[in-house]
mmCIF file of C-alpha atoms in Angstrom:
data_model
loop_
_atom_site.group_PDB
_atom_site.id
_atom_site.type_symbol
_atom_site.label_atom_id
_atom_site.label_comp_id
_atom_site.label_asym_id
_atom_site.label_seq_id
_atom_site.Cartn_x
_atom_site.Cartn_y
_atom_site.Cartn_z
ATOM 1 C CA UNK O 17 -57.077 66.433 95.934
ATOM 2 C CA UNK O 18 -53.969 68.658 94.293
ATOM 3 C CA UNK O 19 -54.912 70.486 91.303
ATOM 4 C CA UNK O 20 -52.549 70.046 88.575
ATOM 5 C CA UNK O 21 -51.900 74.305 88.878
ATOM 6 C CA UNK O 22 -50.990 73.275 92.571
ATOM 7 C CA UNK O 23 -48.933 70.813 91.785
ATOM 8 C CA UNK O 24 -46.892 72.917 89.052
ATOM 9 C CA UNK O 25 -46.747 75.829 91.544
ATOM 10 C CA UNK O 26 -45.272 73.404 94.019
ATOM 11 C CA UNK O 27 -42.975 72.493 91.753
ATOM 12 C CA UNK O 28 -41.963 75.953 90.597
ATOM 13 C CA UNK O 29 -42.522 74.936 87.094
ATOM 14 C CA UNK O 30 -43.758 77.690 84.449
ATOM 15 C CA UNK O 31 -44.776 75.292 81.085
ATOM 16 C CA UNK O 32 -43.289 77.502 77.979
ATOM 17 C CA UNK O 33 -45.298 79.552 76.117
ATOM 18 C CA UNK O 34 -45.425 77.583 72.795
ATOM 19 C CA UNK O 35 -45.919 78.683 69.128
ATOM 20 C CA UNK O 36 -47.128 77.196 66.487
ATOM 21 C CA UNK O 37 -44.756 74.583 64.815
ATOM 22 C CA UNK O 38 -42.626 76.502 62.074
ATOM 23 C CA UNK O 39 -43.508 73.075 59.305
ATOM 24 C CA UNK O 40 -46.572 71.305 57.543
ATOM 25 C CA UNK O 41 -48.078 69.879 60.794
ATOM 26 C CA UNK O 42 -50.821 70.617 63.576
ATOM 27 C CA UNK O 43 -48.882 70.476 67.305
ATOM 28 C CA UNK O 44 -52.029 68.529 67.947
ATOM 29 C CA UNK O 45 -54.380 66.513 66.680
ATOM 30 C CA UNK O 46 -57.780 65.083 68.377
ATOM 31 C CA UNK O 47 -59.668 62.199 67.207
ATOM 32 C CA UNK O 48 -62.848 61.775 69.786
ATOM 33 C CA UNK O 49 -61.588 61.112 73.243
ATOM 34 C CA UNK O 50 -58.133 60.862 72.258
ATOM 35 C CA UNK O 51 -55.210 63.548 71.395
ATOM 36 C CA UNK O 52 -52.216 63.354 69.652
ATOM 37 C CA UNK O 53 -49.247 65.576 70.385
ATOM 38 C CA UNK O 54 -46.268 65.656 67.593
ATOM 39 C CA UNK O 55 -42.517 65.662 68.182
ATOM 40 C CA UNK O 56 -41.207 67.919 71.180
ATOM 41 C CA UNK O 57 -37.660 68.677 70.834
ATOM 42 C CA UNK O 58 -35.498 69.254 74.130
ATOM 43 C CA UNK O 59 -35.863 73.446 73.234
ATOM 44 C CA UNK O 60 -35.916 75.729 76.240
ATOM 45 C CA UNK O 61 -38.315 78.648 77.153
ATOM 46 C CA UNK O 62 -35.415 80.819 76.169
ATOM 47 C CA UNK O 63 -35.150 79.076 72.401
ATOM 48 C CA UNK O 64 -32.297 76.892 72.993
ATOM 49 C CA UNK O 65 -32.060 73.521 71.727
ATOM 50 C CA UNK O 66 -29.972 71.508 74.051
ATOM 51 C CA UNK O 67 -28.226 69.481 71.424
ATOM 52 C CA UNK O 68 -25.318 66.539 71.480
ATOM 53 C CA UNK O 69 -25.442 62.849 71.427
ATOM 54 C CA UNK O 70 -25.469 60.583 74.178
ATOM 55 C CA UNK O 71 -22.074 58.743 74.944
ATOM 56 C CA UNK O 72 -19.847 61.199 72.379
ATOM 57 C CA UNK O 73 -20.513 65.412 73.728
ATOM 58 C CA UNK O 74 -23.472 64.819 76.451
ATOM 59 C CA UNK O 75 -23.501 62.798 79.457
ATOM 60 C CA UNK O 76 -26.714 60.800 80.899
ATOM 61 C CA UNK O 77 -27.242 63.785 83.694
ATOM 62 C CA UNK O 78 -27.842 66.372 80.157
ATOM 63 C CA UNK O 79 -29.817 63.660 78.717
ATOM 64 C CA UNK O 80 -32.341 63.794 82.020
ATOM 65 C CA UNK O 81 -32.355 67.625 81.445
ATOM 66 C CA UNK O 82 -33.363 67.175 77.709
ATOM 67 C CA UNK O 83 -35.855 65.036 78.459
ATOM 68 C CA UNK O 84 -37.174 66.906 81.113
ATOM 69 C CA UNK O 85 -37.362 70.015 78.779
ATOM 70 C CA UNK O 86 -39.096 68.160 76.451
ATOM 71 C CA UNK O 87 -41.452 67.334 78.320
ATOM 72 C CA UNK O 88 -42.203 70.480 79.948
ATOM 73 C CA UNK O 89 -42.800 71.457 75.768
ATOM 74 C CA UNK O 90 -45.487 68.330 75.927
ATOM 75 C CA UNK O 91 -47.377 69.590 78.620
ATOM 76 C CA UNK O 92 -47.391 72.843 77.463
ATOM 77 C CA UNK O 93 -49.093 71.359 73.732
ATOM 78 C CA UNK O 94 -51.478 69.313 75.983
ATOM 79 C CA UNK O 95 -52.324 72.546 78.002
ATOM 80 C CA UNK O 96 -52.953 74.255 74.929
ATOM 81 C CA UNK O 97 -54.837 71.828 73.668
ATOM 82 C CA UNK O 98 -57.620 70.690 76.265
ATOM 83 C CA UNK O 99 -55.619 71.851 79.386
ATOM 84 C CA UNK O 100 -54.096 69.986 81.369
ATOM 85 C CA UNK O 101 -57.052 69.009 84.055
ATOM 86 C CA UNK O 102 -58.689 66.514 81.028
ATOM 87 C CA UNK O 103 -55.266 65.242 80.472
ATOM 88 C CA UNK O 104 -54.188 61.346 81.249
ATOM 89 C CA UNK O 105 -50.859 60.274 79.400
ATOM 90 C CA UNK O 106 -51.656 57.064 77.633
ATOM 91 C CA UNK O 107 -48.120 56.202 75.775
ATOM 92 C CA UNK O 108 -44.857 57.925 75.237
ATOM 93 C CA UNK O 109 -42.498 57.668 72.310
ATOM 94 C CA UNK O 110 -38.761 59.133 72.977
ATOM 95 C CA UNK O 111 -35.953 59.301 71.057
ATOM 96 C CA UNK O 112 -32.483 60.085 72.442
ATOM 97 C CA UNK O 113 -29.481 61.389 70.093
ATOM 98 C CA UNK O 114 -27.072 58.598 71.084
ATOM 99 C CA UNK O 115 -23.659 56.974 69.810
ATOM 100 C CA UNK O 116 -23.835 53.433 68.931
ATOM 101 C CA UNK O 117 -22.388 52.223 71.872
ATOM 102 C CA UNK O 118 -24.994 54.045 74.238
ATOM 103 C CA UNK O 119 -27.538 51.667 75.400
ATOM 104 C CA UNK O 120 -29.154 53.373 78.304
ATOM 105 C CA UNK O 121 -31.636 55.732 77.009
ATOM 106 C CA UNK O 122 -34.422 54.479 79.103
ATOM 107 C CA UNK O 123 -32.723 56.062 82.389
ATOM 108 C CA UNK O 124 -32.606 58.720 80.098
ATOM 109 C CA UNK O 125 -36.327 59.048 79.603
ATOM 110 C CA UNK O 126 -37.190 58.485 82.549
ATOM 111 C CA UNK O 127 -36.179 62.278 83.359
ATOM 112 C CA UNK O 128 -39.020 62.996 81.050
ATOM 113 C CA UNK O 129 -41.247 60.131 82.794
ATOM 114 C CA UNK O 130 -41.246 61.971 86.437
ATOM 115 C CA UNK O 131 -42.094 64.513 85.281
ATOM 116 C CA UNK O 132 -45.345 63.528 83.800
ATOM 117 C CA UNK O 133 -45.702 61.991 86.929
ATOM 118 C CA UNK O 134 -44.840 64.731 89.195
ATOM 119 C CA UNK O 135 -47.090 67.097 87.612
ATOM 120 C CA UNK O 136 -49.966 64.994 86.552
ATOM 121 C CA UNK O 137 -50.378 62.693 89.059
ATOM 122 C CA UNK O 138 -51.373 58.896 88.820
ATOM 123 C CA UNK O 139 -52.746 60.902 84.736
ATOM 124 C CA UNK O 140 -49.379 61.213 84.228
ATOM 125 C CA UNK O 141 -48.179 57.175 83.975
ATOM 126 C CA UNK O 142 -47.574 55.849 80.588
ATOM 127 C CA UNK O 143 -47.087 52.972 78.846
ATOM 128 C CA UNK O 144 -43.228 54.223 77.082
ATOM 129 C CA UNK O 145 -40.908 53.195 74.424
ATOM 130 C CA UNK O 146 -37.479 54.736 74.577
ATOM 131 C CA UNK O 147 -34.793 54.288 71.361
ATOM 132 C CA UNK O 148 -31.830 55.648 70.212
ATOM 133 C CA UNK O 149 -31.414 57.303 67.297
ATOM 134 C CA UNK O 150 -28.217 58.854 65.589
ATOM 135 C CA UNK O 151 -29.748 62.739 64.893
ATOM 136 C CA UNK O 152 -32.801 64.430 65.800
ATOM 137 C CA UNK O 153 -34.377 67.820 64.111
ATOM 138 C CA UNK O 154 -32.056 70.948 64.689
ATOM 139 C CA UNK O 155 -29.390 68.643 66.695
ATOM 140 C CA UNK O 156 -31.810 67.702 69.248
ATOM 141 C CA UNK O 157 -30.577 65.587 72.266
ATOM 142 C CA UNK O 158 -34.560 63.975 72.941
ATOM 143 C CA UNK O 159 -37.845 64.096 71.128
ATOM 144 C CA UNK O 160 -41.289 63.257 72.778
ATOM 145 C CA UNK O 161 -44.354 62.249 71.236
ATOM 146 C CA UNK O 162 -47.674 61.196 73.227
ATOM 147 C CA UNK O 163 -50.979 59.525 72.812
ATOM 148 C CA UNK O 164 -52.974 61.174 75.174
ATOM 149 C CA UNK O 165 -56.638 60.193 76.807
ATOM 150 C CA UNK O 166 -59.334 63.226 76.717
ATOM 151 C CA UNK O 167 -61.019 62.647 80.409
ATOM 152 C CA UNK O 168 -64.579 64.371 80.704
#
């Protein structure tokens, strides 16, 4: 059985070493056997926010990246939170900074999606909801929230 380290090794993925969030709000919150991460902007290890809108100044393939960095910013709140071993992703919510005319945010997402799945196996499948949405916070392209089960 492949450790979730293992797999992230394999995968040459270093999860972003995180802060605390610069408003009123926890990163996380736990209620018994279930955690709650808040909003993860598509923000880079380096501090960038990979910004645009989807169908106007960023293309589906920088979407996929967005979401991706997003949700390397999730697993890094989970990891922080009960590490990522006691981690099984029950539902993601993702909104993608889109014009009106762009109606494929779920291929979008699903950038974000395998990668869950990549790194946390069978844990990492989610029920999902992906919408548009005409800004994000700080011009974000994608924003990721989850609902997360606490195993053990």
């Amino acid at each position: 059985m492949t450790t979730v380290r293992e797999r992230l090794k394999a995968l040459s993925i270093e999860l972003p070493d995180l802060g605390p969030p610069r408003y009123a709000y926890e990163a996380t919150s736990r209620w018994g056997d279930v955690l709650y991460v808040s909003g993860q902007i598509s923000r880079t290890a380096s501090g960038e926010v990979l910004r645009g809108r989807l169908g106007e100044d960023a293309t589906p393939a920088d979407g996929v990246l967005a979401a991706r960095t997003a949700a390397l910013n999730l697993l890094a709140r989970i990891e922080q939170s009960i590490g990522l071993e006691q981690a099984r992703v029950l539902k993601l919510n993702a909104w993608a900074a889109s014009a009106p005319d762009f109606v494929d945010q779920p291929t979008v997402i699903d950038g974000a999606s395998h990668l869950l799945i990549d790194v946390l196996g069978d844990h990492g499948r989610h029920a999902r909801t992906a919408l548009p949405t005409q800004a994000l916070p700080q011009g974000a392209l994608v924003e990721l929230d989850a609902t997360v089960a606490v195993l053990g």
